[in-house]
Amino acid sequence: MRKSIYTFKQQFYLSSIKSLKGTVLEIGFGNGETLLKYSSASNVIAIENDKDKVEKAKQLLKERNIQNVSVLFGSIENLPFDNDYFDAITFSFTLCSVQSQSKSVQELNRVLKPTGKLIPIEHTLSENIYYRSLQKLITKPLTLLFDNCHLDNEPKKILTEGKFKIIKENYFSFFIEPQLYIEAIKLT
């Protein structure tokens, strides 16, 4: 089943970031695999709140001679960029683990240019009422084990409340860990 999750991510998220142009921000790049996919972007700035991952990503980029990507230590909740700076922002499984989703979405809105593109893939509440109940039941103990990850995340709701218009979405049902791919634009 993990292969199916990867296929979902590949089909939607990874294929979308390949075509992004201009200045792109990636938040929470994890192991750095996505940093190798930005073939059309002129400039990618990637931030991660784990210093070890930042150092590993710098080494990976150097080894692969990737020159359009730079990595920084930082957090989605306090982005060190000017207003309306980025043409696009991407992130995977980031909103589900932040301290404040509303502050994070305010920051996304602040640094994204008007009508800029937002492309996340996130955990989301299950469409199945039984799995949804289980997600809500086990989320609290799981946050202690898995870097504050909330399986009962509602990314579509928080993004639309944060002045983003959803233009595309795809849902992948996977027991208590369903995923939602979204393409959105910043409303002006």
CSV table of C-alpha atoms in Angstrom, one decimal:
chain,number,residue,atom,x,y,z
A,1,MET,CA,0.0,0.0,0.0
A,2,ARG,CA,2.9,2.4,0.6
A,3,LYS,CA,3.7,2.1,-3.1
A,4,SER,CA,0.2,3.4,-3.8
A,5,ILE,CA,0.8,6.4,-1.5
A,6,TYR,CA,4.1,7.1,-3.3
A,7,THR,CA,2.3,6.8,-6.7
A,8,PHE,CA,-0.3,9.3,-5.6
A,9,LYS,CA,2.4,11.7,-4.5
A,10,GLN,CA,4.3,11.2,-7.8
A,11,GLN,CA,1.2,11.6,-10.0
A,12,PHE,CA,0.1,14.8,-8.5
A,13,TYR,CA,2.5,16.6,-6.2
A,14,LEU,CA,5.9,15.7,-7.8
A,15,SER,CA,4.7,16.1,-11.4
A,16,SER,CA,3.2,19.6,-10.5
A,17,ILE,CA,6.4,21.0,-9.0
A,18,LYS,CA,8.4,20.0,-12.1
A,19,SER,CA,6.5,22.6,-14.1
A,20,LEU,CA,6.7,25.5,-11.7
A,21,LYS,CA,8.4,28.7,-13.0
A,22,GLY,CA,9.8,31.8,-11.4
A,23,THR,CA,10.8,32.0,-7.7
A,24,VAL,CA,9.5,29.1,-5.7
A,25,LEU,CA,9.5,28.4,-1.9
A,26,GLU,CA,9.4,24.8,-0.7
A,27,ILE,CA,8.7,24.4,3.0
A,28,GLY,CA,9.6,21.3,5.0
A,29,PHE,CA,11.6,19.4,2.4
A,30,GLY,CA,12.4,16.4,4.6
A,31,ASN,CA,14.9,14.1,3.0
A,32,GLY,CA,15.4,16.5,0.0
A,33,GLU,CA,14.0,14.2,-2.8
A,34,THR,CA,11.7,17.0,-4.0
A,35,LEU,CA,14.6,19.5,-4.3
A,36,LEU,CA,15.8,17.6,-7.3
A,37,LYS,CA,12.5,18.0,-9.2
A,38,TYR,CA,12.4,21.8,-9.9
A,39,SER,CA,13.6,21.7,-13.5
A,40,SER,CA,11.6,24.7,-14.7
A,41,ALA,CA,11.9,27.1,-11.7
A,42,SER,CA,14.6,29.8,-12.0
A,43,ASN,CA,15.1,30.0,-8.3
A,44,VAL,CA,14.0,27.7,-5.5
A,45,ILE,CA,14.4,28.6,-1.8
A,46,ALA,CA,13.7,25.7,0.5
A,47,ILE,CA,13.3,25.9,4.3
A,48,GLU,CA,13.3,23.2,6.9
A,49,ASN,CA,13.1,23.4,10.7
A,50,ASP,CA,15.6,20.5,11.2
A,51,LYS,CA,19.3,21.6,11.0
A,52,ASP,CA,20.5,18.1,10.2
A,53,LYS,CA,18.2,17.9,7.2
A,54,VAL,CA,19.4,21.3,6.0
A,55,GLU,CA,23.0,20.2,6.1
A,56,LYS,CA,22.2,16.9,4.3
A,57,ALA,CA,20.2,18.8,1.7
A,58,LYS,CA,23.1,21.2,1.1
A,59,GLN,CA,25.4,18.2,0.5
A,60,LEU,CA,22.9,16.5,-1.8
A,61,LEU,CA,22.6,19.7,-3.9
A,62,LYS,CA,26.3,20.0,-4.1
A,63,GLU,CA,26.8,16.4,-5.1
A,64,ARG,CA,24.2,16.7,-7.8
A,65,ASN,CA,25.4,20.1,-9.0
A,66,ILE,CA,21.9,21.6,-8.5
A,67,GLN,CA,22.4,25.4,-8.7
A,68,ASN,CA,18.8,26.8,-8.8
A,69,VAL,CA,18.0,25.6,-5.3
A,70,SER,CA,19.2,27.0,-2.0
A,71,VAL,CA,18.3,25.7,1.5
A,72,LEU,CA,17.8,27.5,4.8
A,73,PHE,CA,16.9,26.7,8.3
A,74,GLY,CA,13.5,28.2,9.2
A,75,SER,CA,9.9,27.7,10.0
A,76,ILE,CA,6.6,28.2,8.1
A,77,GLU,CA,5.3,30.1,11.1
A,78,ASN,CA,7.9,32.9,10.7
A,79,LEU,CA,9.1,33.1,7.1
A,80,PRO,CA,12.1,35.4,6.6
A,81,PHE,CA,11.0,36.8,3.3
A,82,ASP,CA,9.5,40.0,2.0
A,83,ASN,CA,5.8,40.3,1.2
A,84,ASP,CA,4.6,39.1,-2.2
A,85,TYR,CA,8.0,37.5,-3.0
A,86,PHE,CA,7.2,34.1,-4.4
A,87,ASP,CA,5.5,33.0,-7.6
A,88,ALA,CA,4.7,29.6,-6.0
A,89,ILE,CA,4.9,27.8,-2.7
A,90,THR,CA,5.0,24.0,-2.2
A,91,PHE,CA,5.0,21.8,0.9
A,92,SER,CA,4.2,18.3,1.8
A,93,PHE,CA,2.9,17.1,5.2
A,94,THR,CA,3.8,20.4,6.9
A,95,LEU,CA,0.5,22.0,8.0
A,96,CYS,CA,-0.4,18.8,9.9
A,97,SER,CA,2.5,19.3,12.3
A,98,VAL,CA,2.8,23.0,12.9
A,99,GLN,CA,2.0,24.7,16.2
A,100,SER,CA,-0.4,27.2,14.6
A,101,GLN,CA,-2.1,26.5,11.3
A,102,SER,CA,-3.7,30.0,11.2
A,103,LYS,CA,-0.3,31.7,11.7
A,104,SER,CA,1.3,29.4,9.1
A,105,VAL,CA,-1.4,30.2,6.5
A,106,GLN,CA,-1.1,33.9,7.2
A,107,GLU,CA,2.6,33.6,6.5
A,108,LEU,CA,2.0,31.7,3.2
A,109,ASN,CA,-0.5,34.4,2.2
A,110,ARG,CA,2.0,37.2,3.1
A,111,VAL,CA,4.9,35.9,1.0
A,112,LEU,CA,3.0,34.6,-2.0
A,113,LYS,CA,2.5,37.0,-4.8
A,114,PRO,CA,-1.2,37.9,-5.7
A,115,THR,CA,-2.6,35.1,-7.8
A,116,GLY,CA,0.5,33.0,-6.9
A,117,LYS,CA,0.2,29.2,-6.8
A,118,LEU,CA,0.1,27.1,-3.7
A,119,ILE,CA,0.7,23.4,-4.0
A,120,PRO,CA,0.5,21.2,-0.9
A,121,ILE,CA,0.0,17.6,-0.2
A,122,GLU,CA,-1.3,16.9,3.3
A,123,HIS,CA,-2.9,14.4,5.7
A,124,THR,CA,-6.6,15.1,5.9
A,125,LEU,CA,-9.6,13.8,7.7
A,126,SER,CA,-11.0,10.6,6.2
A,127,GLU,CA,-14.2,10.6,4.2
A,128,ASN,CA,-15.1,7.4,6.1
A,129,ILE,CA,-16.9,8.3,9.3
A,130,TYR,CA,-15.4,5.3,11.2
A,131,TYR,CA,-11.8,6.1,10.2
A,132,ARG,CA,-12.4,9.8,10.9
A,133,SER,CA,-13.5,8.9,14.4
A,134,LEU,CA,-10.4,6.8,14.9
A,135,GLN,CA,-8.2,9.6,13.6
A,136,LYS,CA,-9.6,12.0,16.1
A,137,LEU,CA,-9.2,9.4,18.9
A,138,ILE,CA,-5.5,8.6,18.2
A,139,THR,CA,-4.2,12.0,17.0
A,140,LYS,CA,-3.2,13.3,20.5
A,141,PRO,CA,-1.0,10.3,21.4
A,142,LEU,CA,0.5,10.2,17.9
A,143,THR,CA,1.5,13.8,18.0
A,144,LEU,CA,3.9,12.9,20.9
A,145,LEU,CA,5.5,10.2,18.8
A,146,PHE,CA,5.6,11.7,15.3
A,147,ASP,CA,6.7,15.4,15.5
A,148,ASN,CA,3.3,16.8,16.3
A,149,CYS,CA,1.7,15.3,13.2
A,150,HIS,CA,-2.1,15.6,13.4
A,151,LEU,CA,-4.0,13.0,11.3
A,152,ASP,CA,-7.2,15.0,11.9
A,153,ASN,CA,-5.9,17.9,9.8
A,154,GLU,CA,-8.3,19.8,7.5
A,155,PRO,CA,-6.0,21.5,5.0
A,156,LYS,CA,-8.8,22.5,2.6
A,157,LYS,CA,-10.7,24.3,5.3
A,158,ILE,CA,-7.8,26.2,6.7
A,159,LEU,CA,-6.5,27.3,3.3
A,160,THR,CA,-9.9,28.6,2.1
A,161,GLU,CA,-10.3,30.4,5.4
A,162,GLY,CA,-6.8,31.9,4.8
A,163,LYS,CA,-7.9,33.5,1.5
A,164,PHE,CA,-6.8,30.8,-0.9
A,165,LYS,CA,-9.0,29.6,-3.7
A,166,ILE,CA,-8.8,25.8,-4.4
A,167,ILE,CA,-8.6,25.2,-8.1
A,168,LYS,CA,-7.8,21.5,-8.0
A,169,GLU,CA,-7.9,18.7,-5.5
A,170,ASN,CA,-7.3,15.0,-5.4
A,171,TYR,CA,-8.1,12.7,-2.5
A,172,PHE,CA,-6.3,9.4,-1.7
A,173,SER,CA,-8.0,7.2,0.8
A,174,PHE,CA,-5.7,5.3,3.0
A,175,PHE,CA,-7.2,3.9,6.2
A,176,ILE,CA,-6.4,6.5,8.9
A,177,GLU,CA,-3.9,8.4,6.9
A,178,PRO,CA,-5.7,9.7,3.8
A,179,GLN,CA,-4.0,12.4,1.8
A,180,LEU,CA,-5.2,15.4,-0.1
A,181,TYR,CA,-3.3,17.1,-3.0
A,182,ILE,CA,-4.4,20.7,-3.6
A,183,GLU,CA,-3.6,23.4,-6.1
A,184,ALA,CA,-4.7,26.8,-4.9
A,185,ILE,CA,-4.2,30.4,-5.8
A,186,LYS,CA,-3.9,33.4,-3.5
A,187,LEU,CA,-6.9,35.6,-3.7
A,188,THR,CA,-6.3,39.3,-4.1
